[in-house]
Short mmCIF file of C-alpha atoms in Angstrom, two decimals:
data_model
loop_
_atom_site.label_atom_id
_atom_site.label_comp_id
_atom_site.label_asym_id
_atom_site.label_seq_id
_atom_site.Cartn_x
_atom_site.Cartn_y
_atom_site.Cartn_z
CA MET A 28 6.10 26.31 -32.32
CA GLY A 29 9.20 27.44 -30.47
CA LEU A 30 10.66 26.28 -27.16
CA LEU A 31 8.06 28.15 -25.08
CA GLY A 32 5.22 26.52 -26.99
CA VAL A 33 6.76 23.09 -26.61
CA PHE A 34 7.19 23.72 -22.87
CA VAL A 35 3.54 24.78 -22.51
CA VAL A 36 2.35 21.65 -24.34
CA PHE A 37 4.64 19.55 -22.12
CA LEU A 38 3.15 21.10 -18.98
CA HIS A 39 -0.35 20.54 -20.33
CA CYS A 40 0.43 16.86 -20.93
CA LEU A 41 1.77 16.54 -17.40
CA HIS A 42 -1.44 18.05 -16.09
CA LEU A 43 -3.51 15.54 -18.05
CA VAL A 44 -1.47 12.66 -16.70
CA ALA A 45 -1.70 13.92 -13.12
CA GLY A 46 -5.44 14.39 -13.59
CA GLN A 47 -5.73 10.72 -14.46
CA GLY A 48 -3.61 9.37 -11.61
CA THR A 49 -0.28 7.58 -11.69
CA TRP A 50 1.05 4.03 -11.30
CA THR A 51 4.14 2.82 -9.43
CA VAL A 52 5.62 -0.68 -9.18
CA LEU A 53 6.37 -1.23 -5.49
CA ASN A 54 7.95 -4.67 -5.61
CA ASN A 55 9.01 -6.72 -8.62
CA ASN A 56 8.63 -10.07 -6.86
CA ALA A 57 6.46 -10.44 -3.78
CA GLY A 58 7.09 -14.17 -3.79
CA ILE A 59 3.45 -15.12 -4.30
CA SER A 60 0.59 -14.04 -6.53
CA SER A 61 -2.02 -12.81 -4.09
CA MET A 62 -5.51 -14.27 -4.48
CA HIS A 63 -6.73 -12.77 -1.19
CA THR A 64 -5.45 -9.45 0.21
CA MET A 65 -6.11 -7.71 3.54
CA VAL A 66 -4.74 -4.40 4.87
CA THR A 67 -4.23 -4.41 8.65
CA HIS A 68 -4.44 -1.59 11.17
CA TYR A 69 -0.64 -1.71 11.35
CA ASP A 70 -0.57 -0.57 7.71
CA THR A 71 0.79 -3.92 6.63
CA ALA A 72 -0.90 -6.06 3.99
CA ILE A 73 -1.44 -9.80 4.13
CA PHE A 74 -1.18 -11.63 0.80
CA LEU A 75 -2.60 -15.14 0.57
CA ASP A 76 -2.67 -17.73 -2.21
CA ARG A 77 -3.53 -21.42 -2.52
CA THR A 78 -1.31 -24.05 -0.93
CA ASN A 79 -1.80 -26.59 -3.74
CA ILE A 80 -0.12 -24.39 -6.33
CA GLY A 81 3.31 -26.02 -6.12
CA PRO A 82 6.46 -23.98 -5.40
CA SER A 83 6.05 -20.23 -5.04
CA GLN A 84 8.92 -17.79 -5.45
CA ILE A 85 9.64 -17.41 -1.73
CA LYS A 86 10.72 -20.03 0.77
CA LEU A 87 9.68 -20.42 4.39
CA PRO A 88 12.40 -19.12 6.74
CA ASN A 89 15.01 -21.14 8.64
CA GLY A 90 14.54 -24.30 6.61
CA ARG A 91 10.95 -24.73 7.75
CA CYS A 92 8.72 -26.98 5.63
CA ARG A 93 5.03 -27.81 5.68
CA GLN A 94 4.33 -31.51 6.15
CA ASN A 95 0.76 -32.19 5.06
CA PRO A 96 -0.04 -35.75 3.93
CA ARG A 97 -3.40 -34.57 2.52
CA GLU A 98 -1.76 -31.95 0.30
CA ARG A 99 -2.42 -32.85 -3.34
CA ILE A 100 0.66 -31.25 -4.93
CA SER A 101 3.57 -31.09 -2.45
CA LYS A 102 3.16 -33.14 0.71
CA THR A 103 6.49 -31.70 1.85
CA ASP A 104 6.44 -28.03 0.94
CA CYS A 105 9.19 -25.59 1.93
CA TYR A 106 7.65 -22.61 0.09
CA ALA A 107 5.46 -19.86 1.52
CA HIS A 108 1.94 -19.30 0.18
CA SER A 109 1.25 -16.22 2.25
CA VAL A 110 3.39 -13.16 2.94
CA MET A 111 3.16 -9.92 4.88
CA PHE A 112 3.85 -6.93 2.62
CA THR A 113 4.90 -3.61 4.15
CA PRO A 114 4.20 -0.52 2.00
CA GLY A 115 6.95 2.06 2.28
CA PRO A 116 9.97 -0.19 2.35
CA ASN A 117 7.87 -2.51 0.11
CA THR A 118 9.31 -5.60 1.76
CA VAL A 119 7.81 -9.05 2.23
CA ARG A 120 8.03 -11.56 5.06
CA PRO A 121 6.97 -15.19 4.52
CA LEU A 122 3.98 -16.46 6.51
CA TYR A 123 3.05 -20.07 7.24
CA ILE A 124 -0.34 -21.37 6.12
CA PHE A 125 -1.10 -25.07 6.57
CA THR A 126 -4.43 -25.98 4.90
CA ASP A 127 -5.58 -24.95 1.45
CA THR A 128 -7.17 -21.49 1.32
CA TRP A 129 -8.08 -21.61 -2.37
CA CYS A 130 -11.19 -19.44 -2.95
CA SER A 131 -11.82 -18.96 0.76
CA SER A 132 -13.31 -16.00 2.63
CA GLY A 133 -12.73 -13.81 5.67
CA HIS A 134 -13.29 -10.66 7.71
CA PHE A 135 -11.56 -8.70 10.47
CA ILE A 136 -13.26 -8.81 13.88
CA ALA A 137 -13.37 -6.11 16.58
CA ASN A 138 -9.87 -6.63 17.96
CA GLY A 139 -8.29 -6.46 14.50
CA GLN A 140 -7.83 -10.20 14.12
CA MET A 141 -8.48 -11.71 10.70
CA VAL A 142 -10.83 -14.70 10.81
CA GLN A 143 -10.44 -16.69 7.61
CA THR A 144 -12.79 -19.52 6.64
CA GLY A 145 -13.07 -22.42 4.24
CA GLY A 146 -11.15 -23.24 1.08
CA ASP A 147 -10.55 -26.31 -1.01
CA PHE A 148 -10.10 -30.00 -0.18
CA GLU A 149 -8.57 -30.41 3.29
CA GLY A 150 -9.15 -26.68 3.96
CA ASN A 151 -12.86 -26.86 3.15
CA ARG A 152 -14.14 -26.61 6.75
CA LYS A 153 -11.12 -24.96 8.32
CA ILE A 154 -11.07 -21.73 10.33
CA ARG A 155 -7.81 -19.81 10.57
CA THR A 156 -6.85 -16.61 12.36
CA LEU A 157 -4.11 -14.03 12.09
CA SER A 158 -3.56 -11.35 14.75
CA PRO A 159 -1.71 -8.68 12.75
CA CYS A 160 1.50 -6.97 13.77
CA ALA A 161 3.85 -4.23 12.64
CA SER A 162 6.44 -4.89 9.96
CA ARG A 163 9.08 -6.12 12.44
CA GLY A 164 6.68 -8.38 14.33
CA ASN A 165 6.42 -12.15 14.09
CA CYS A 166 2.65 -12.62 13.72
CA ASP A 167 1.54 -15.60 11.65
CA TRP A 168 -1.45 -17.71 10.68
CA VAL A 169 -3.01 -20.02 13.28
CA GLU A 170 -5.15 -23.04 12.42
CA THR A 171 -7.91 -23.20 15.04
CA ASN A 172 -9.56 -26.35 16.32
CA ASP A 173 -12.97 -25.03 15.25
CA VAL A 174 -14.58 -26.13 12.00
CA LEU A 175 -17.42 -24.88 9.82
CA ALA A 176 -20.75 -26.70 9.93
CA VAL A 177 -20.33 -27.53 6.23
CA GLY A 178 -17.47 -27.18 3.80
CA ARG A 179 -17.39 -23.76 2.09
CA TRP A 180 -15.61 -22.84 -1.12
CA TYR A 181 -16.35 -19.43 -2.76
CA SER A 182 -18.38 -18.08 0.20
CA SER A 183 -18.66 -14.52 1.56
CA ASN A 184 -18.32 -13.20 5.10
CA GLN A 185 -19.91 -10.20 6.84
CA LEU A 186 -19.14 -8.97 10.35
CA LEU A 187 -22.27 -8.71 12.52
CA PRO A 188 -23.05 -5.89 14.98
CA SER A 189 -21.35 -7.56 17.95
CA GLY A 190 -18.01 -7.17 16.18
CA LEU A 191 -17.20 -10.72 17.26
CA ARG A 192 -19.41 -12.90 15.07
CA GLN A 193 -19.55 -13.30 11.28
CA ILE A 194 -22.22 -14.64 8.98
CA ILE A 195 -20.73 -16.87 6.27
CA VAL A 196 -22.91 -17.08 3.17
CA GLY A 197 -22.98 -19.51 0.25
CA GLY A 198 -20.27 -21.42 -1.54
CA ARG A 199 -19.99 -24.02 -4.26
CA VAL A 200 -22.89 -26.50 -3.92
CA THR A 201 -23.61 -24.88 -0.54
CA PRO A 202 -26.91 -22.92 -0.72
CA SER A 203 -26.87 -22.01 2.96
CA TYR A 204 -25.37 -19.71 5.57
CA GLU A 205 -23.92 -20.20 9.04
CA PHE A 206 -22.30 -18.26 11.86
CA TYR A 207 -18.87 -18.18 13.42
CA PRO A 208 -18.64 -18.36 16.36
CA LYS A 209 -21.82 -20.40 16.67
CA ARG A 210 -24.72 -18.76 18.51
CA LYS A 211 -25.22 -21.98 20.47
CA PRO A 212 -23.38 -25.31 20.70
CA GLY A 213 -24.00 -27.63 17.79
CA GLU A 214 -25.60 -24.99 15.59
CA GLY A 215 -25.51 -25.97 11.93
CA ALA A 216 -26.15 -24.29 8.60
CA PHE A 217 -29.38 -22.67 7.37
CA LYS A 218 -30.73 -23.12 3.85
CA LEU A 219 -31.27 -20.12 1.58
CA ALA A 220 -32.98 -21.04 -1.69
CA MET A 221 -31.67 -18.15 -3.79
CA LEU A 222 -28.14 -19.54 -3.43
CA GLY A 223 -29.02 -22.66 -5.43
CA GLU A 224 -28.77 -21.04 -8.86
CA ASN A 225 -25.87 -20.77 -11.31
CA ASP A 226 -23.49 -17.77 -11.23
CA ASN A 227 -24.07 -17.45 -7.50
CA LEU A 228 -20.65 -17.92 -5.92
CA TYR A 229 -19.05 -15.24 -3.76
CA PRO A 230 -22.46 -13.58 -3.18
CA PHE A 231 -22.46 -9.87 -2.35
CA VAL A 232 -23.35 -9.48 1.33
CA TYR A 233 -23.87 -6.22 3.27
CA LEU A 234 -25.04 -5.31 6.77
CA LEU A 235 -28.03 -2.94 6.54
CA PRO A 236 -28.61 -0.07 8.99
CA ASN A 237 -31.43 -1.94 10.75
CA GLY A 238 -29.16 -4.94 11.35
CA ASP A 239 -30.58 -7.17 8.61
CA ILE A 240 -28.39 -8.55 5.80
CA PHE A 241 -28.59 -7.74 2.09
CA ILE A 242 -27.60 -10.74 -0.04
CA PHE A 243 -27.18 -10.64 -3.84
CA ALA A 244 -26.45 -13.67 -6.05
CA ASN A 245 -26.69 -14.01 -9.85
CA ARG A 246 -29.43 -11.40 -10.48
CA ARG A 247 -31.50 -11.90 -7.34
CA SER A 248 -31.27 -10.18 -3.98
CA VAL A 249 -33.02 -10.50 -0.63
CA GLN A 250 -33.16 -8.88 2.78
CA LEU A 251 -32.49 -11.50 5.46
CA ASN A 252 -33.26 -11.15 9.14
CA TRP A 253 -30.43 -13.34 10.34
CA ASN A 254 -31.76 -13.46 13.92
CA SER A 255 -35.04 -15.08 12.89
CA GLY A 256 -33.79 -16.71 9.69
CA LYS A 257 -36.64 -15.12 7.71
CA VAL A 258 -36.30 -13.52 4.28
CA VAL A 259 -37.96 -10.17 4.94
CA ARG A 260 -38.33 -9.31 1.27
CA GLU A 261 -37.09 -10.05 -2.22
CA TYR A 262 -35.86 -7.19 -4.38
CA PRO A 263 -36.46 -6.82 -8.12
CA LEU A 264 -34.10 -8.67 -10.47
CA ILE A 265 -31.23 -6.54 -11.68
CA PRO A 266 -31.59 -6.04 -15.45
CA GLY A 267 -29.12 -7.67 -17.80
CA ASN A 268 -26.48 -10.26 -17.17
CA PRO A 269 -25.62 -12.33 -14.07
CA ARG A 270 -23.11 -10.69 -11.75
CA ASN A 271 -21.48 -13.26 -9.46
CA TYR A 272 -18.76 -15.85 -9.97
CA PRO A 273 -18.03 -17.08 -12.58
CA SER A 274 -19.73 -14.15 -14.31
CA ALA A 275 -17.58 -11.85 -12.20
CA GLY A 276 -19.27 -8.53 -11.72
CA SER A 277 -18.39 -6.48 -8.66
CA ALA A 278 -20.29 -4.57 -5.99
CA VAL A 279 -19.98 -1.86 -3.38
CA LEU A 280 -22.15 -0.48 -0.60
CA LEU A 281 -22.23 3.27 -1.27
CA PRO A 282 -21.25 5.55 1.64
CA LEU A 283 -23.62 5.72 4.58
CA THR A 284 -24.03 9.38 5.60
CA TRP A 285 -24.98 11.34 8.70
CA GLN A 286 -27.24 13.64 6.65
CA ASN A 287 -29.92 10.93 6.52
CA GLY A 288 -29.11 9.45 9.92
CA PHE A 289 -27.12 6.64 8.27
CA GLY A 290 -30.49 5.10 7.44
CA VAL A 291 -30.20 4.89 3.63
CA ALA A 292 -28.21 1.95 2.28
CA GLU A 293 -27.62 1.90 -1.46
CA VAL A 294 -25.84 -0.92 -3.28
CA MET A 295 -24.07 -0.50 -6.62
CA ILE A 296 -23.26 -3.51 -8.82
CA CYS A 297 -21.28 -3.24 -12.07
CA GLY A 298 -20.06 -5.34 -14.97
CA GLY A 299 -19.90 -9.09 -15.29
CA ALA A 300 -19.84 -11.66 -18.08
CA ALA A 301 -22.40 -11.93 -20.84
CA THR A 302 -25.42 -14.10 -20.08
CA GLY A 303 -24.53 -17.74 -20.72
CA ALA A 304 -20.84 -17.07 -21.41
CA SER A 305 -19.52 -19.38 -18.70
CA ARG A 306 -21.96 -22.19 -19.47
CA SER A 307 -21.19 -22.11 -23.21
CA GLY A 308 -17.45 -21.56 -22.72
CA ASN A 309 -17.47 -18.37 -24.80
CA VAL A 310 -14.20 -16.74 -23.77
CA ASN A 311 -14.61 -13.98 -26.36
CA ALA A 312 -18.04 -12.83 -25.22
CA PRO A 313 -17.93 -9.11 -24.44
CA GLY A 314 -18.26 -8.25 -20.77
CA SER A 315 -21.02 -6.02 -19.50
CA ALA A 316 -20.76 -2.24 -19.16
CA SER A 317 -23.94 -1.93 -17.11
CA CYS A 318 -24.16 -0.74 -13.52
CA GLY A 319 -27.18 -0.80 -11.27
CA ARG A 320 -27.92 1.17 -8.10
CA LEU A 321 -30.54 -0.07 -5.64
CA VAL A 322 -31.62 1.68 -2.43
CA ALA A 323 -32.02 -1.46 -0.33
CA THR A 324 -33.74 0.47 2.48
CA ALA A 325 -36.36 2.15 0.25
CA GLY A 326 -40.04 1.33 0.58
CA ARG A 327 -40.35 0.42 -3.12
CA PRO A 328 -36.80 -0.10 -4.35
CA ASN A 329 -35.90 -0.51 -7.99
CA TRP A 330 -32.68 -0.67 -9.97
CA ALA A 331 -31.42 2.54 -11.59
CA MET A 332 -29.20 1.51 -14.51
CA GLN A 333 -26.40 3.25 -16.39
CA ASN A 334 -23.33 2.22 -18.39
CA MET A 335 -19.64 2.45 -17.56
CA PRO A 336 -17.33 3.89 -20.24
CA ILE A 337 -15.41 0.57 -20.27
CA ARG A 338 -17.09 -2.83 -20.16
CA ARG A 339 -15.52 -5.06 -17.52
CA ILE A 340 -15.47 -8.48 -15.95
CA MET A 341 -13.50 -9.23 -12.76
CA GLY A 342 -13.26 -5.58 -11.74
CA ASP A 343 -12.74 -4.51 -8.13
CA MET A 344 -14.88 -1.71 -6.67
CA LEU A 345 -13.50 0.40 -3.82
CA ASN A 346 -14.94 3.15 -1.61
CA MET A 347 -12.39 5.95 -1.96
CA PRO A 348 -11.74 8.52 0.79
CA ASN A 349 -13.17 11.38 -1.30
CA GLY A 350 -16.52 9.56 -1.45
CA ASP A 351 -16.09 8.31 -5.02
CA VAL A 352 -15.99 4.69 -6.16
CA LEU A 353 -12.99 3.32 -8.05
CA ILE A 354 -13.47 0.43 -10.52
CA ILE A 355 -10.15 -1.24 -11.26
CA ASN A 356 -8.61 -4.50 -12.61
CA GLY A 357 -10.32 -7.09 -14.80
CA ALA A 358 -10.84 -7.86 -18.47
CA LEU A 359 -13.07 -6.87 -21.38
CA ASN A 360 -14.09 -10.35 -22.57
CA GLY A 361 -14.77 -13.81 -21.19
CA TYR A 362 -15.53 -14.88 -17.63
CA GLN A 363 -13.74 -16.04 -14.47
CA GLY A 364 -11.59 -19.15 -14.55
CA TRP A 365 -8.22 -20.41 -15.73
CA GLY A 366 -7.61 -18.97 -19.17
CA LYS A 367 -11.22 -17.86 -19.61
CA GLU A 368 -10.61 -14.11 -20.06
CA ARG A 369 -9.40 -11.99 -22.96
CA ASN A 370 -8.22 -8.36 -23.33
CA ALA A 371 -7.25 -6.89 -19.97
CA ALA A 372 -9.06 -3.74 -18.80
CA LEU A 373 -6.00 -1.62 -18.05
CA ASN A 374 -7.71 1.70 -17.22
CA PRO A 375 -9.34 2.24 -13.84
CA VAL A 376 -12.60 4.16 -13.90
CA ASN A 377 -13.75 6.63 -11.25
CA TYR A 378 -17.43 7.04 -10.38
CA ASN A 379 -18.73 10.17 -8.68
CA VAL A 380 -21.58 8.96 -6.48
CA ALA A 381 -23.29 12.36 -6.31
CA THR A 382 -23.17 13.31 -10.00
CA ARG A 383 -23.32 9.70 -11.30
CA LYS A 384 -20.54 10.52 -13.76
CA PHE A 385 -17.63 8.31 -14.75
CA GLN A 386 -14.04 9.34 -15.49
CA VAL A 387 -11.39 7.15 -17.11
CA PHE A 388 -8.04 7.15 -15.28
CA ALA A 389 -4.49 6.37 -16.44
CA LYS A 390 -3.82 2.80 -17.50
CA THR A 391 -1.35 0.36 -16.04
CA ASN A 392 0.99 -1.74 -18.15
CA ILE A 393 0.36 -4.84 -16.03
CA PRO A 394 -2.78 -6.90 -16.74
CA ARG A 395 -4.70 -7.79 -13.58
CA VAL A 396 -7.20 -10.47 -14.45
CA TYR A 397 -8.25 -13.69 -12.69
CA HIS A 398 -7.07 -13.88 -9.06
CA SER A 399 -6.05 -10.22 -8.69
CA THR A 400 -6.87 -7.82 -5.85
CA ALA A 401 -7.14 -4.11 -5.05
CA ASN A 402 -7.15 -2.58 -1.54
CA LEU A 403 -7.24 0.97 -0.24
CA LEU A 404 -4.18 1.98 1.79
CA SER A 405 -4.30 4.52 4.61
CA ASP A 406 -2.15 6.93 2.57
CA GLY A 407 -4.91 7.10 -0.08
CA ARG A 408 -3.22 4.92 -2.68
CA VAL A 409 -4.67 1.67 -4.00
CA LEU A 410 -2.56 -1.46 -3.52
CA VAL A 411 -2.87 -3.79 -6.53
CA ALA A 412 -1.54 -7.35 -6.48
CA GLY A 413 -1.95 -10.81 -7.95
CA SER A 414 -3.27 -12.12 -11.27
CA ASN A 415 -2.83 -15.78 -12.08
CA THR A 416 -5.10 -17.34 -14.65
CA HIS A 417 -3.25 -20.67 -14.55
CA GLN A 418 -3.59 -23.74 -12.36
CA PHE A 419 0.03 -23.38 -11.26
CA TYR A 420 2.62 -20.60 -11.38
CA THR A 421 3.19 -20.16 -15.14
CA TYR A 422 5.42 -17.40 -16.47
CA ARG A 423 4.56 -17.59 -20.14
CA GLY A 424 1.51 -17.04 -22.32
CA ALA A 425 -0.88 -14.13 -22.68
CA PHE A 426 -1.36 -13.59 -18.95
CA PRO A 427 1.64 -14.99 -17.06
CA THR A 428 1.49 -15.40 -13.31
CA GLU A 429 2.01 -11.93 -11.87
CA LEU A 430 4.29 -11.44 -8.84
CA ARG A 431 4.69 -7.67 -9.10
CA VAL A 432 2.92 -5.34 -6.67
CA GLU A 433 1.72 -1.91 -7.78
CA ALA A 434 0.18 1.18 -6.26
CA PHE A 435 -2.28 3.42 -8.08
CA SER A 436 -2.24 7.04 -6.90
CA PRO A 437 -5.56 8.76 -7.72
CA PRO A 438 -5.56 12.38 -8.94
CA TYR A 439 -6.24 13.66 -5.42
CA LEU A 440 -2.61 12.72 -4.61
CA ALA A 441 -1.18 14.87 -7.43
CA ALA A 442 1.67 17.18 -6.45
CA GLY A 443 -0.48 20.27 -7.00
CA ASN A 444 -2.78 19.14 -4.20
CA ASN A 445 -0.05 19.00 -1.56
CA GLY A 446 -0.80 22.50 -0.33
CA ILE A 447 -4.41 21.66 0.45
CA ARG A 448 -3.91 18.10 1.70
CA PRO A 449 -4.63 17.99 5.45
CA VAL A 450 -2.26 16.34 7.92
CA ILE A 451 -3.92 14.89 11.03
CA ARG A 452 -1.95 15.85 14.15
CA ALA A 453 -4.14 14.72 17.07
CA TYR A 454 -7.05 12.30 17.38
CA PRO A 455 -8.59 9.81 19.84
CA LYS A 456 -7.25 6.27 19.74
CA ALA A 457 -10.69 4.72 20.40
CA LEU A 458 -14.32 5.81 20.16
CA LYS A 459 -17.70 4.96 21.61
CA TYR A 460 -20.90 5.24 19.62
CA LYS A 461 -22.41 8.75 19.48
CA GLN A 462 -19.22 10.19 20.98
CA VAL A 463 -18.38 13.77 20.02
CA PHE A 464 -14.64 14.04 19.49
CA VAL A 465 -12.04 16.40 18.04
CA ILE A 466 -9.50 15.90 15.27
CA ASN A 467 -6.70 18.44 14.91
CA PHE A 468 -5.02 18.96 11.56
CA THR A 469 -2.70 21.28 9.72
CA VAL A 470 -2.93 22.29 6.09
CA GLY A 471 -0.99 24.57 3.77
CA ARG A 472 -4.10 26.34 2.46
CA ARG A 473 -7.65 26.27 3.76
CA VAL A 474 -9.86 25.77 0.70
CA GLY A 475 -13.48 24.61 0.77
CA GLY A 476 -15.23 22.35 3.23
CA VAL A 477 -13.75 19.72 5.52
CA GLU A 478 -15.31 16.42 6.54
CA VAL A 479 -14.20 13.24 8.26
CA ILE A 480 -14.77 9.88 6.56
CA MET A 481 -14.14 6.42 8.01
CA ASN A 482 -13.42 3.24 6.03
CA ASN A 483 -12.99 -0.28 7.29
CA ALA A 484 -10.49 -2.72 5.79
CA PRO A 485 -12.17 -5.51 3.78
CA PHE A 486 -11.04 -8.99 2.77
CA VAL A 487 -10.58 -8.68 -0.99
CA THR A 488 -10.84 -11.65 -3.31
CA HIS A 489 -12.39 -12.56 -6.67
CA SER A 490 -13.62 -9.04 -7.51
CA TYR A 491 -15.38 -8.53 -4.19
CA ALA A 492 -14.25 -6.61 -1.09
CA GLN A 493 -15.98 -8.59 1.66
CA GLY A 494 -17.42 -6.36 4.38
CA GLN A 495 -16.30 -3.08 2.76
CA ARG A 496 -17.95 -0.06 4.39
CA GLN A 497 -17.62 3.74 4.37
CA LEU A 498 -19.24 6.23 6.77
CA ARG A 499 -19.40 10.00 6.22
CA LEU A 500 -19.46 11.56 9.67
CA LYS A 501 -21.10 14.73 10.94
CA THR A 502 -18.26 17.27 10.93
CA ALA A 503 -18.49 20.85 12.23
CA ALA A 504 -16.79 23.77 10.51
CA PRO A 505 -13.04 23.94 11.23
CA VAL A 506 -11.86 26.40 13.88
CA LYS A 507 -8.35 27.78 14.31
CA ALA A 508 -6.32 25.85 16.87
CA GLY A 509 -2.78 27.11 17.38
CA ALA A 510 -0.78 26.60 14.22
CA GLY A 511 -3.50 24.44 12.73
CA TRP A 512 -7.21 23.70 12.82
CA SER A 513 -9.61 21.49 14.69
CA VAL A 514 -12.93 19.93 13.76
CA GLN A 515 -15.62 18.53 16.01
CA VAL A 516 -16.87 15.19 14.78
CA THR A 517 -19.73 12.94 15.88
CA ALA A 518 -19.21 9.17 15.87
CA VAL A 519 -21.75 6.84 14.25
CA PRO A 520 -24.84 6.05 16.35
CA GLY A 521 -24.52 2.29 16.69
CA ALA A 522 -23.11 -1.11 15.79
CA THR A 523 -25.47 -1.81 12.90
CA ILE A 524 -23.99 1.24 11.17
CA ALA A 525 -20.34 0.39 11.89
CA PRO A 526 -19.63 -2.84 13.80
CA PRO A 527 -16.83 -2.59 16.38
CA SER A 528 -13.53 -2.81 14.53
CA TRP A 529 -10.52 -0.77 13.44
CA TYR A 530 -11.26 1.93 10.85
CA MET A 531 -9.23 4.34 8.76
CA PHE A 532 -10.27 7.94 9.49
CA PHE A 533 -9.57 10.47 6.73
CA CYS A 534 -9.82 14.23 7.06
CA VAL A 535 -10.96 15.39 3.62
CA GLN A 536 -10.69 18.99 2.43
CA ASN A 537 -12.34 19.90 -0.84
CA GLY A 538 -12.06 16.31 -2.04
CA ILE A 539 -8.39 15.94 -0.99
CA PRO A 540 -7.90 13.35 1.79
CA SER A 541 -5.28 13.31 4.49
CA LYS A 542 -3.32 10.21 5.23
CA ALA A 543 -5.70 8.24 7.44
CA VAL A 544 -5.23 7.41 11.09
CA TRP A 545 -6.49 4.13 12.53
CA ILE A 546 -9.07 4.47 15.29
CA LYS A 547 -10.77 1.59 17.08
CA GLN A 548 -14.56 1.82 17.12
CA ASN A 549 -15.78 0.26 20.36
CA ASN A 550 -19.29 -0.47 21.59
#
């Protein structure tokens, strides 16, 4: 072949690898295996695990210990079970969590504070908060004096249009929903019959453009008017297998767009365990490859089905800044639970929402199965953490407890795209609804169209990004502005489209996103 031929083949192989994305280990020991992960508007990430897991690999600072007589494993516990991870330096700082957050839920509210609810045993009715800070800050978890109306384990949270109140839906043996804060003193929980079935934990919950709530559990879904407490309608059953814990499918609300007035809400649900696998204990049952899309706002909605190239249980689905959906993590066989999965799904899969086509991306060498997470970072990478399919921290066996933290860089971050990747230079720090504003950016080469996309930061756990939302904003054609460019952008029309909160704003040119800036969406 000759040296030139070898060099050409080598370059071609590099191109193929870059076209599939790349993986990087950021930290070889984060101290804990994250079961719940949140990215804050300070670009830090909060990792959270159970407290009743025994010793972690990181101690609380300054000799501090947790003294909890109701703790079932270590009543005196000097180890951290939550840390703050800072991408960049890739450092961790121990955080102090008191009650057990095993299989709990949460959501950021308007001021950027995380409100975290429920858990196991003594944490079952607890409400905790964390007001995030920069990497050198001293923010930490706070146990509030408030409690849930009923204990909730494996529930899901969704921020409501006020930006201050959440609806908390479902949980183990808890077929109901409630609100925090309460709408009136003494308010309790409200029954919802569809939550009484099997395979219904961690239901998929989304705020619809008219302010109602879409709730999916097992194979059923409803539209709930949470103000009146009435189920407005029931949707058709999704074909195939059950999709919620322990069957472990995943879901995403597809981007809401200005082109249709943000009035069309479409949900996509993929994967999950084979029907009956968890009840029969069949850990070798092949997972599902099927995906369904449902326009929840349509007059006569129905599921449009297609298959992924890789079957998957326990995958995570993320709204990416180029408008695609990434499906990552999980396994090929089994169902959720300790030691109930087989054959890790190592390749992420990309889904183009417009063309409905899938693309297989580069695989990782680290299995991410039960109790793993994936979160979008503002630089466009995906932060991947956790994986512990054991009751305690166990570093042997097929899937040992995983303390390493990775980042997946999608193909849009390939070196060849640097020349056309925008860099945001000026932007407003806060927005009102319907506001017309300007973003200034520079770019090496102007190629193709430019649009501005905003993503919130969800609470990710158990294959579901709670509250995840993406908005594609009306963006005028770029105009020259000094050494760079400017675009005129129109904010979303109201709080049912994007509740008040902090959002990542990406400037996207020809499918290549900038690093995002955080902007606070106000009323």
